[in-house]
Short mmCIF file of C-alpha atoms in Angstrom, two decimals:
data_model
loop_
_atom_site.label_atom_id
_atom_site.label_comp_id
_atom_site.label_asym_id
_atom_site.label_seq_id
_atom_site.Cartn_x
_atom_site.Cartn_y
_atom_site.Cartn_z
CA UNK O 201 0.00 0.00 0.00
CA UNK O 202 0.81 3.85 -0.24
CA UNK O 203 1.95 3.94 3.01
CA UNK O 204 4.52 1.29 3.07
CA UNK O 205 6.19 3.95 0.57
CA UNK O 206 8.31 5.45 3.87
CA UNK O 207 10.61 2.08 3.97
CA UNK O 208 11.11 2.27 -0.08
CA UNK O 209 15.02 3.63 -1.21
CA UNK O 210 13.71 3.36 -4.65
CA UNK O 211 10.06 3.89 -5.98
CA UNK O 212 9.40 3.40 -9.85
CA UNK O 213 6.80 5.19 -11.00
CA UNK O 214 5.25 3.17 -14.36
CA UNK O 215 1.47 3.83 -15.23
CA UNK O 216 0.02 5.93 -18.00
CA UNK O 217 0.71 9.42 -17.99
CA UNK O 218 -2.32 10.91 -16.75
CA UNK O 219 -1.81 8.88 -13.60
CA UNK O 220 1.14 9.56 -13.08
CA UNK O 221 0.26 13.30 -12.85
CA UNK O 222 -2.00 12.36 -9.83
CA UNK O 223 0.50 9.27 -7.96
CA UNK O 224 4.20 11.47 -8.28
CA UNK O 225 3.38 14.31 -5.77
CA UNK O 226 0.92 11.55 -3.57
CA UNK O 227 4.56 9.37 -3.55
CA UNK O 228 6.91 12.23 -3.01
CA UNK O 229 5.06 13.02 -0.13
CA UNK O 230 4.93 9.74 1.70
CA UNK O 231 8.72 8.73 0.94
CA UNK O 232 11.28 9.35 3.46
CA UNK O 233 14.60 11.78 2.95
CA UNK O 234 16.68 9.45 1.51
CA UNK O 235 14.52 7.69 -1.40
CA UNK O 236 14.66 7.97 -4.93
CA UNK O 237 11.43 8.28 -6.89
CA UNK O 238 11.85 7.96 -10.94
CA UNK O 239 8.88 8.36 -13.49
CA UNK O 240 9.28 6.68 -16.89
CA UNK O 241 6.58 8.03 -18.83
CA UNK O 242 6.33 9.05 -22.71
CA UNK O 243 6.02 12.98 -22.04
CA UNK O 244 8.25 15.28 -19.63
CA UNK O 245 6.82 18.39 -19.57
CA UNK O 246 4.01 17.90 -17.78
CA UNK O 247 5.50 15.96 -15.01
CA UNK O 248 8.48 18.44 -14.34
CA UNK O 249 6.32 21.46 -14.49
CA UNK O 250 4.28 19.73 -11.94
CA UNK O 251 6.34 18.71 -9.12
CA UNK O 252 8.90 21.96 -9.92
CA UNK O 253 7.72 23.35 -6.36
CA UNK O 254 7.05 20.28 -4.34
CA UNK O 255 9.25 19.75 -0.95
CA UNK O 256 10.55 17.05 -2.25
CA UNK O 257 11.60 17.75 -5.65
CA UNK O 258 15.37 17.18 -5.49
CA UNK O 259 14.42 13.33 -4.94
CA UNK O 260 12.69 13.07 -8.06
CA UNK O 261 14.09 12.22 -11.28
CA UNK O 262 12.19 12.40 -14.71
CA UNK O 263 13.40 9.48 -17.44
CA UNK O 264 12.20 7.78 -20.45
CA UNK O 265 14.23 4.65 -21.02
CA UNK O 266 13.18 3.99 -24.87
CA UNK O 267 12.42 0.83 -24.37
CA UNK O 268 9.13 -1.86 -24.89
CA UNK O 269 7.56 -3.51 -27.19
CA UNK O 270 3.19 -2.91 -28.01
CA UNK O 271 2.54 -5.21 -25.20
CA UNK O 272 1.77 -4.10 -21.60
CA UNK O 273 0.84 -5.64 -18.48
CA UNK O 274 2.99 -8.02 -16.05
CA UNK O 275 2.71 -10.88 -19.04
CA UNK O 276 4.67 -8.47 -21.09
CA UNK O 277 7.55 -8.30 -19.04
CA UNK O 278 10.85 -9.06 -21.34
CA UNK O 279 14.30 -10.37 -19.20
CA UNK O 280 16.85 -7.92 -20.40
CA UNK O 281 14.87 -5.33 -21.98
CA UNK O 282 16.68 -2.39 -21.29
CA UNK O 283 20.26 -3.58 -21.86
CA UNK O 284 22.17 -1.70 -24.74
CA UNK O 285 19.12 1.03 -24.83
CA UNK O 286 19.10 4.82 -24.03
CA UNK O 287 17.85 6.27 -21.41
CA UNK O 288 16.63 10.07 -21.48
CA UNK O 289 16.78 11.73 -18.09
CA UNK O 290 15.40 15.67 -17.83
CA UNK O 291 16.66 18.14 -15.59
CA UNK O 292 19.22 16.03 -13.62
CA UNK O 293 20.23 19.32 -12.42
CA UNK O 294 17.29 19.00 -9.94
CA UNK O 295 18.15 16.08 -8.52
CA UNK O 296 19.97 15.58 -5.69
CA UNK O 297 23.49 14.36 -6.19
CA UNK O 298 23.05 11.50 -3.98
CA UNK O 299 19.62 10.30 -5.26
CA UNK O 300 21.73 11.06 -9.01
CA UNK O 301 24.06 8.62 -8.20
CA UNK O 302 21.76 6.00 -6.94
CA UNK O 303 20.04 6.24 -9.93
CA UNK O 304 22.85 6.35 -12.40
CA UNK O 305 24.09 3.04 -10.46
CA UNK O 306 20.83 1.93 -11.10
CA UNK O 307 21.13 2.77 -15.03
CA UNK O 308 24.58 1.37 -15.82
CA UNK O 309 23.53 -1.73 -13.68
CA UNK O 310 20.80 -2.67 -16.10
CA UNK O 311 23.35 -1.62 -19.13
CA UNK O 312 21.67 1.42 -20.54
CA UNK O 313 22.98 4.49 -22.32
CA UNK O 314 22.12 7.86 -20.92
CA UNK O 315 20.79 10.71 -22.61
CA UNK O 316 20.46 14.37 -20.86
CA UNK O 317 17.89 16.46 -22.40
CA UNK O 318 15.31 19.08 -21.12
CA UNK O 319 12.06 18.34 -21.13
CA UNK O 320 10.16 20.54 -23.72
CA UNK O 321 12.99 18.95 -26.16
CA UNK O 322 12.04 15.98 -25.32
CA UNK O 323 8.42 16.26 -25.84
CA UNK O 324 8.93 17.49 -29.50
CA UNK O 325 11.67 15.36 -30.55
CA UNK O 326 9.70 12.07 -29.17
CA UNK O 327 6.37 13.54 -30.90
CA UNK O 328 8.04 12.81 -34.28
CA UNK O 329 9.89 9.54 -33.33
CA UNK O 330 7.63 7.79 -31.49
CA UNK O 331 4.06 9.20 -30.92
CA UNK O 332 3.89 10.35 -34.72
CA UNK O 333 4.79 6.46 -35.58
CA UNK O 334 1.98 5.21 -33.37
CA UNK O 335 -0.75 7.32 -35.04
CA UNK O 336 0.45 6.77 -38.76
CA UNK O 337 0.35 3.20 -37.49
CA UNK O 338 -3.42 3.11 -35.87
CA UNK O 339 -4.47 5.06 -38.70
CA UNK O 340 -3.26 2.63 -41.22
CA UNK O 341 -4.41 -0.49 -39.13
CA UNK O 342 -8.03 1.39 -39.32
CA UNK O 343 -7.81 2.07 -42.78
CA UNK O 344 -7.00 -1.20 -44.35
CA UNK O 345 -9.32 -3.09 -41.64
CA UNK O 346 -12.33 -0.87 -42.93
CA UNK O 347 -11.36 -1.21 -46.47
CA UNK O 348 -10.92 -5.43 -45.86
CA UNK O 349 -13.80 -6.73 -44.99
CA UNK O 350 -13.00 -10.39 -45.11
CA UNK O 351 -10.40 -10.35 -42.65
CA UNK O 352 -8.84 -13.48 -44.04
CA UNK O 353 -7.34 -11.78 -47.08
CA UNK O 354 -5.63 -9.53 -44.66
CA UNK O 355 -3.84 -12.49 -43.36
CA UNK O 356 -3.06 -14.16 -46.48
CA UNK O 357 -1.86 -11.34 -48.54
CA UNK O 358 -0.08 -8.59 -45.57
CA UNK O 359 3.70 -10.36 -45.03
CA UNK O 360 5.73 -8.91 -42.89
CA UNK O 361 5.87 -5.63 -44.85
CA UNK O 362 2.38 -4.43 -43.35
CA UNK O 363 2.69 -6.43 -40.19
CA UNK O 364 5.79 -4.04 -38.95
CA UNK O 365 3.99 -0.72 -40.06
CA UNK O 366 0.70 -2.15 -38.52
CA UNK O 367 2.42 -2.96 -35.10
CA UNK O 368 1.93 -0.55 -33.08
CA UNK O 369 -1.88 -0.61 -33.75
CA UNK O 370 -1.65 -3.13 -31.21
CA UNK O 371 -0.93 -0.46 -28.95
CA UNK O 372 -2.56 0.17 -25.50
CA UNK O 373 -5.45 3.15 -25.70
CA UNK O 374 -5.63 3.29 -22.14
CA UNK O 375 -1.78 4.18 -22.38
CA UNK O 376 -1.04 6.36 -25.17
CA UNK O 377 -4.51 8.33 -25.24
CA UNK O 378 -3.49 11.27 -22.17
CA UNK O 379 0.16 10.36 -24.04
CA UNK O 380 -1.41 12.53 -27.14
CA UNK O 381 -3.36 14.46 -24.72
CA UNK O 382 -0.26 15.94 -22.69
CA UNK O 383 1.72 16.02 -26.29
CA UNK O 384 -1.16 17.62 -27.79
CA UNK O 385 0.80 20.56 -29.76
CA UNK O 386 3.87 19.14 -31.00
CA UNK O 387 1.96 15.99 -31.96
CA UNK O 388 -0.49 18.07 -34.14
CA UNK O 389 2.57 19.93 -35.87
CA UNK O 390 4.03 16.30 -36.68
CA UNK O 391 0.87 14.82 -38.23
CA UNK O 392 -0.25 18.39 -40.21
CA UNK O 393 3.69 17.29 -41.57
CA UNK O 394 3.12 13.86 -42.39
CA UNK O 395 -0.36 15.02 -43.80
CA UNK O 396 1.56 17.43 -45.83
CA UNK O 397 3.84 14.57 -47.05
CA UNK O 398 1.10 12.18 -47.80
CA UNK O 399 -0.38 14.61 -49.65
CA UNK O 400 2.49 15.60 -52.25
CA UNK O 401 3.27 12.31 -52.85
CA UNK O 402 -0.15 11.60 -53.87
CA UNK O 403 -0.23 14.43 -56.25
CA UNK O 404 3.20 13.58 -57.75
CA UNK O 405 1.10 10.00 -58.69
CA UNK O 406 -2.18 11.90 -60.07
CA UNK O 407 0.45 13.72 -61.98
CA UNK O 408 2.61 10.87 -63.19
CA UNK O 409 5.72 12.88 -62.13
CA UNK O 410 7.51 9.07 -61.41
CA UNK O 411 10.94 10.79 -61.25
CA UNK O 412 9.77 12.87 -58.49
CA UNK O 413 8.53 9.91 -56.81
CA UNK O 414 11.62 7.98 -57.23
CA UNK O 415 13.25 11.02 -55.95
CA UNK O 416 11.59 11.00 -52.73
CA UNK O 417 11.90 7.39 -52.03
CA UNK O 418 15.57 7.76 -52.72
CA UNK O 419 16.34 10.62 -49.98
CA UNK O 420 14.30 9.26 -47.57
CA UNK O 421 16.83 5.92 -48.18
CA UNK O 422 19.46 7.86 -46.03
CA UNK O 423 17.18 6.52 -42.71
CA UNK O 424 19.26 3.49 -43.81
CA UNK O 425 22.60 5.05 -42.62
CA UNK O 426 20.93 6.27 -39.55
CA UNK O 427 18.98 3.24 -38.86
CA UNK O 428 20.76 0.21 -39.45
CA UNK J 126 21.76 -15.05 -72.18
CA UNK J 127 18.71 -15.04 -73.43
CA UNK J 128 19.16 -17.69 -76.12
CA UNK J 129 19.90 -20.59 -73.75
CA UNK J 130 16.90 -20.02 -72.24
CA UNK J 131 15.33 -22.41 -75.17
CA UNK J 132 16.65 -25.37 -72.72
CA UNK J 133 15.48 -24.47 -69.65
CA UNK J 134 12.18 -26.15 -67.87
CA UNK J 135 11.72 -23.45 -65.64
CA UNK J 136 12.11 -19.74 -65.98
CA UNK J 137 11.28 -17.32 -62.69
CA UNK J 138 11.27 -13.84 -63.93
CA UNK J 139 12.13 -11.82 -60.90
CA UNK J 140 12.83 -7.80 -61.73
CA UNK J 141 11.29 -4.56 -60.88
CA UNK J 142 7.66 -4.55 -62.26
CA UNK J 143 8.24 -1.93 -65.55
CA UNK J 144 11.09 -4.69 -66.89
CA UNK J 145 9.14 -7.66 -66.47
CA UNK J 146 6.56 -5.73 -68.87
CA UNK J 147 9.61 -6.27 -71.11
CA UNK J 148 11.17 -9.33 -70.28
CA UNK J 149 7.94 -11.91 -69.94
CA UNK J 150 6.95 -11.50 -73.44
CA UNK J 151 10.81 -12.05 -74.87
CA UNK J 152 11.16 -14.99 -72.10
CA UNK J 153 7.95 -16.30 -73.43
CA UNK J 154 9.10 -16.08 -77.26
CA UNK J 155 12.14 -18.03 -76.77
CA UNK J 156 11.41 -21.17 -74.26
CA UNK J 157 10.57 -24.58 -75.73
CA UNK J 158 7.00 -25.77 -75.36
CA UNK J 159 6.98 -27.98 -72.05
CA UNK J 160 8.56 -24.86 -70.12
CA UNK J 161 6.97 -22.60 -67.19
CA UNK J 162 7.43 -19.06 -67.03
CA UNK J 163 6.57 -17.48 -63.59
CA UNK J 164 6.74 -14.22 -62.70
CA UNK J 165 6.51 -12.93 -59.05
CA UNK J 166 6.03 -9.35 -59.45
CA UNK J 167 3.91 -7.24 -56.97
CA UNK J 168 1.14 -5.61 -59.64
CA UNK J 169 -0.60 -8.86 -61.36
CA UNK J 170 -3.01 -7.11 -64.07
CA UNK J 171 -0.88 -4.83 -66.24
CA UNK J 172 1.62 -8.20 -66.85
CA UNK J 173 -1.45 -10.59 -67.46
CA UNK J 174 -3.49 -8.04 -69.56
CA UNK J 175 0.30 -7.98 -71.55
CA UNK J 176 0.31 -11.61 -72.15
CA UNK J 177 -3.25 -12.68 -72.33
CA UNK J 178 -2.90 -13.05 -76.34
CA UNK J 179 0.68 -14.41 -76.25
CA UNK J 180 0.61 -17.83 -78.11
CA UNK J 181 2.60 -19.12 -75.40
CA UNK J 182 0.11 -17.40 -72.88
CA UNK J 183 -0.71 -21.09 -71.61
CA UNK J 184 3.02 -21.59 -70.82
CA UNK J 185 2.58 -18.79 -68.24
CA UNK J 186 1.84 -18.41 -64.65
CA UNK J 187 1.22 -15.19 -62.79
CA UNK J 188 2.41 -15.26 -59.35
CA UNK J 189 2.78 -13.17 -55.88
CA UNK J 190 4.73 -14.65 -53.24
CA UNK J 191 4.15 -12.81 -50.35
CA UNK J 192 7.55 -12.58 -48.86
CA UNK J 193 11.07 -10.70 -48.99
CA UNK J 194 12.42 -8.11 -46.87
CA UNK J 195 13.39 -4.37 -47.53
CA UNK J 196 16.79 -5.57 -49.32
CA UNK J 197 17.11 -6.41 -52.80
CA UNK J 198 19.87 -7.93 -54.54
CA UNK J 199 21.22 -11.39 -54.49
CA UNK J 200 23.10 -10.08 -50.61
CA UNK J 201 19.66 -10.30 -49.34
CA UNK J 202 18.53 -13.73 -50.00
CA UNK J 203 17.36 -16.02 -47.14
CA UNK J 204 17.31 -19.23 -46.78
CA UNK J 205 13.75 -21.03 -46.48
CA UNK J 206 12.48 -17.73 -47.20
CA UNK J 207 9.24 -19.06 -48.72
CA UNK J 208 8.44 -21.44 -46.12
CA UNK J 209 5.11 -20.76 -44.49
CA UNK J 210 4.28 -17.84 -46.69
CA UNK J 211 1.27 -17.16 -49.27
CA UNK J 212 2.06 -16.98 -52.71
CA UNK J 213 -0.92 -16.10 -54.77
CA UNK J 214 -2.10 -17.14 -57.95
CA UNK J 215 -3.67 -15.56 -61.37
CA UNK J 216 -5.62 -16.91 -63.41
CA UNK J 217 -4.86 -20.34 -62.74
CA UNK J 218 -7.07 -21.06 -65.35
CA UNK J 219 -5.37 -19.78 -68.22
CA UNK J 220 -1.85 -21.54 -67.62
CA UNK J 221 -1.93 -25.42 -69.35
CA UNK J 222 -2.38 -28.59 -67.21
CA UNK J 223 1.17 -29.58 -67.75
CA UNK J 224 2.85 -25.87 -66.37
CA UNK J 225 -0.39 -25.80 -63.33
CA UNK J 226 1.36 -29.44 -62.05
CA UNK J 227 4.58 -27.89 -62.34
CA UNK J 228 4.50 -24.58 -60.74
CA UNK J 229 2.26 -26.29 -57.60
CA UNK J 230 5.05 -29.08 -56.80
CA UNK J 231 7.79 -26.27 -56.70
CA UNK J 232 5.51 -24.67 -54.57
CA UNK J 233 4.83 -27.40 -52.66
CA UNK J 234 8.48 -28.34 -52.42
CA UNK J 235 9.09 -24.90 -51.02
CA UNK J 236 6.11 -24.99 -48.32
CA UNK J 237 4.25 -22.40 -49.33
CA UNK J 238 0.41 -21.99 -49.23
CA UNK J 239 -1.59 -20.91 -52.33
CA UNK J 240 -4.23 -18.23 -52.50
CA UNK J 241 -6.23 -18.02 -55.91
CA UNK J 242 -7.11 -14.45 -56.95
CA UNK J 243 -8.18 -12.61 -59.77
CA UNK J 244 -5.12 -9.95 -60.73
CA UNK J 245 -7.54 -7.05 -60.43
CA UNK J 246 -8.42 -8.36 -56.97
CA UNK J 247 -5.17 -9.33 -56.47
CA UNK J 248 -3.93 -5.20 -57.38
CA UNK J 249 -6.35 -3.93 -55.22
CA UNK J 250 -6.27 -5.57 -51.65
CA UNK J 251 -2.46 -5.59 -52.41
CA UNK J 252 -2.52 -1.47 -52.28
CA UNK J 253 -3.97 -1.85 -49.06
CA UNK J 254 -2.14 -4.01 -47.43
CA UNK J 255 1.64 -4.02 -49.05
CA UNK J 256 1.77 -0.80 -50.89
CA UNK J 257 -0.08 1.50 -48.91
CA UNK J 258 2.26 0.72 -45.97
CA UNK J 259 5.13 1.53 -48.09
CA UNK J 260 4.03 4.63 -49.20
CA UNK J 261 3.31 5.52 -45.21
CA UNK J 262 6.51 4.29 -44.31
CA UNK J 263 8.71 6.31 -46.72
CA UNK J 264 6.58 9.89 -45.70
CA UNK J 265 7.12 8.97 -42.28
CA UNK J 266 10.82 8.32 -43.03
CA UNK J 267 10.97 11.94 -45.03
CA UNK J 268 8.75 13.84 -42.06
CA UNK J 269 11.24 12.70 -39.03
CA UNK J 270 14.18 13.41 -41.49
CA UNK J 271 13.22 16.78 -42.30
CA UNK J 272 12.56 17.45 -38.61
CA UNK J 273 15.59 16.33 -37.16
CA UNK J 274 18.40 17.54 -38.54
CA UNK J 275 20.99 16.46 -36.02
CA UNK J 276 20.62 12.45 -36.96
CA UNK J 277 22.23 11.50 -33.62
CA UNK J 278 18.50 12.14 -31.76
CA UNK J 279 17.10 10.06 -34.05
CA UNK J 280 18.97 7.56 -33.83
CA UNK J 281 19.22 7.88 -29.35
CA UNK J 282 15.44 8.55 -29.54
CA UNK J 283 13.72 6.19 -32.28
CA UNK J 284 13.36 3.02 -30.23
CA UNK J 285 11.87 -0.25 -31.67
CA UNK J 286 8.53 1.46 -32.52
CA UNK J 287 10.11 3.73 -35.04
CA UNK J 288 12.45 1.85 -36.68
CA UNK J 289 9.73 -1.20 -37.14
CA UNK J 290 7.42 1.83 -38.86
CA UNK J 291 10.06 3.37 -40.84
CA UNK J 292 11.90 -0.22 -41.81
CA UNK J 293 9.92 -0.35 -45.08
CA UNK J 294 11.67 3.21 -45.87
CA UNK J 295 14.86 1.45 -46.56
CA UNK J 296 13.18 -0.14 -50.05
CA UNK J 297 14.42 0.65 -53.32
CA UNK J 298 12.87 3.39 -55.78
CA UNK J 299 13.61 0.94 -58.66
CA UNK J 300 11.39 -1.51 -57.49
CA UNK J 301 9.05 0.25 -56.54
CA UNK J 302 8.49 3.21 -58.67
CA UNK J 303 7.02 1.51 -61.45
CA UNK J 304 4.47 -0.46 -58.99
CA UNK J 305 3.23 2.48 -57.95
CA UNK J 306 2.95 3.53 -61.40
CA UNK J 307 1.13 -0.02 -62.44
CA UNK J 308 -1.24 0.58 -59.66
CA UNK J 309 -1.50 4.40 -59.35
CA UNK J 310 -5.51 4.13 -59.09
CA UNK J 311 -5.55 1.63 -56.02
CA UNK J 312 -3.17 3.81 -54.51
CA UNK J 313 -4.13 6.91 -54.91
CA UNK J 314 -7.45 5.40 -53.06
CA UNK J 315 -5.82 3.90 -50.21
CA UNK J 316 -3.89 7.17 -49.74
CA UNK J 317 -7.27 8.96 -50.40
CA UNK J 318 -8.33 6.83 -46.95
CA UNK J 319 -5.67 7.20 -45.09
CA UNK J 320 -4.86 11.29 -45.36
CA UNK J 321 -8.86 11.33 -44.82
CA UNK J 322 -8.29 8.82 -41.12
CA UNK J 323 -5.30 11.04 -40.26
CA UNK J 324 -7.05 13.84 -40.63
CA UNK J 325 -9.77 12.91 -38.65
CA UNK J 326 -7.72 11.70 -35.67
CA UNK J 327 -6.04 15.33 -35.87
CA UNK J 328 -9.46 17.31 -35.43
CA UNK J 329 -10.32 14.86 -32.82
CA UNK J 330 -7.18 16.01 -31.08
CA UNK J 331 -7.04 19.81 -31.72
CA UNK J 332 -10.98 19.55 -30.68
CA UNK J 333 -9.60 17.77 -27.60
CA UNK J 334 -12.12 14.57 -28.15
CA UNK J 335 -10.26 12.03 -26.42
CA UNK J 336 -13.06 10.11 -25.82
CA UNK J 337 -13.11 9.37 -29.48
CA UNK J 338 -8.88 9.43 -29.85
CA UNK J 339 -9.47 5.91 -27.33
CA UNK J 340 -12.26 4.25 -29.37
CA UNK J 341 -10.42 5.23 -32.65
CA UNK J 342 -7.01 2.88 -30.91
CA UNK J 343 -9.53 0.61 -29.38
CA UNK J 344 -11.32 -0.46 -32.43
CA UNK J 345 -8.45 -0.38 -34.63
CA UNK J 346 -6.83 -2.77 -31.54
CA UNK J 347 -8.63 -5.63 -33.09
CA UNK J 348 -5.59 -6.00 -35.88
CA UNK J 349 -4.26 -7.91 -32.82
CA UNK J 350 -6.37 -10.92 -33.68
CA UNK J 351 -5.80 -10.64 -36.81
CA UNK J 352 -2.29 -10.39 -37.16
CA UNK J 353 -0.53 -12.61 -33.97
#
């Protein structure tokens, strides 16, 4: 329970980011002097302008260990999972150095890479590589599953080409909904981009400019040399 | 070359979709008359529409295997590639007895399971679920590139999620230029749908329905059962 927070050196702080907003300040509260409490969630902002003024504030650290697959829940646990990946931590500055340490400790025991960034840069950079991916993925998921009616044609004919655009469709609502809620803005200037996009490359087909086309597929290969 | 292919029992035509327009007909014109000529391209009715008055038309079998990755070249073969996977069939009907037996036992050899469709079907459920995604994948590629200019966020930020939406991004323009060309009308379509579901989901957010942003995820959610 809540209250068996004051024996905790540690607390972890995982839920969707609405409730997070309510459970930080309620933990930071409870914990004794010398504990640690992280949050993990998708946006930044919102968390670190809430507990800026709370007593407590130097025990808190804000992270977001990219990390996960479109699974949640206890079943979707994964041994390993955040070895080798980065770790994003906002305004370290405002932690304490002791509860800093503890959690860097933490971090390089569990073999991830850290990342310092502030959290409004974090927000917009993260709307375009990961919350922008979700929607373009939900949206295509919903588009070819109203188009298909017979569902076993989806099956038979989608290989793995749309079954790794279409993953994230699997996605939690109950998780990424107040995501796109708190990440409101900079999620709406991502998809009126991707809209934009969309939208040219359409008309370059209704105006059988194929070089064009080819053009754009071709620049958009360099994700190879960043992705590998 | 070319002329040697007079001996062979079995041709597989297996090039970007504008050569095979090309090739089939010359591939046709110079086998002897107990060979099979497949092709395995990703459009089905411009090449059978091509052939259907070819004298040799009965030597020939339209095909889509449903498999491959975002490589091309002879580097990117896989071993047992084809096991498991769908490879669909056009107009079964109009390929001889002799080349039908043929082309189902190398199939069969290769353990693949076989769909019969029609190659105007076959064109237009295959913009949905193959090209479509392709098209998404490469603007979502372009949108996070233009964003981010210093590559070394995307790369500490993108995660699995990105990099399983963007993976089809890494494809090459000289395939698939001229399938988006053979099936510009199913595409433009399926791109008509999904600007038109994007767009939605944006006014629901800027209109702050998130009521509606969760039953948009949840009811797309049921791609889970239909893709494990």
């Amino acid at each position: 329970t809540i209250n068996e927070l004051e024996i905790a050196d540690v607390v972890i702080i995982s839920v969707p980011v609405d409730v997070s907003m309510q459970l930080v300040p309620q933990v930071l509260d409870k914990v004794n002097e010398n504990a640690l409490v992280i949050d993990v969630g998708s946006t930044k902002l919102p968390i670190c302008n809430l507990v800026q003024h709370h007593p407590k504030r130097q025990q808190f650290l804000a992270t977001h260990p990219i990390a996960g697959t479109e699974f949640s829940g206890p079943q979707a646990a994964i041994k390993n999972l955040y070895k080798g990946k980065t770790n994003i931590l906002c305004e370290i500055e405002k932690t304490a150095d002791k509860q800093q340490e503890l959690a860097l400790e933490l971090f390089k025991n569990l073999g991830m890479r850290i990342r310092y960034m502030n959290p409004k840069s974090h927000d917009k950079h993260i709307a375009y590589v990961s919350h922008l991916s979700h929607i373009s993925s939900f949206m295509l998921g919903k588009t070819v599953l109203d188009k298909e009616k017979h569902e076993s044609d989806i099956f038979d004919m989608a290989g793995s080409g749309f079954e790794s655009t279409v993953r994230l469709a699997k996605s939690s609502p109950a998780m990424w909904t107040p995501i796109f809620e708190q990440n409101k803005t900079n999620i709406i200037e991502s998809l009126n981009e991707y809209i934009s996009n969309l939208s040219h490359f359409k008309t370059l087909l209704e105006k059988e400019q194929y070089d064009q086309v080819f053009n754009e597929m071709l620049s958009t290969n360099r994700i190879k040399e960043i992705l590998k």
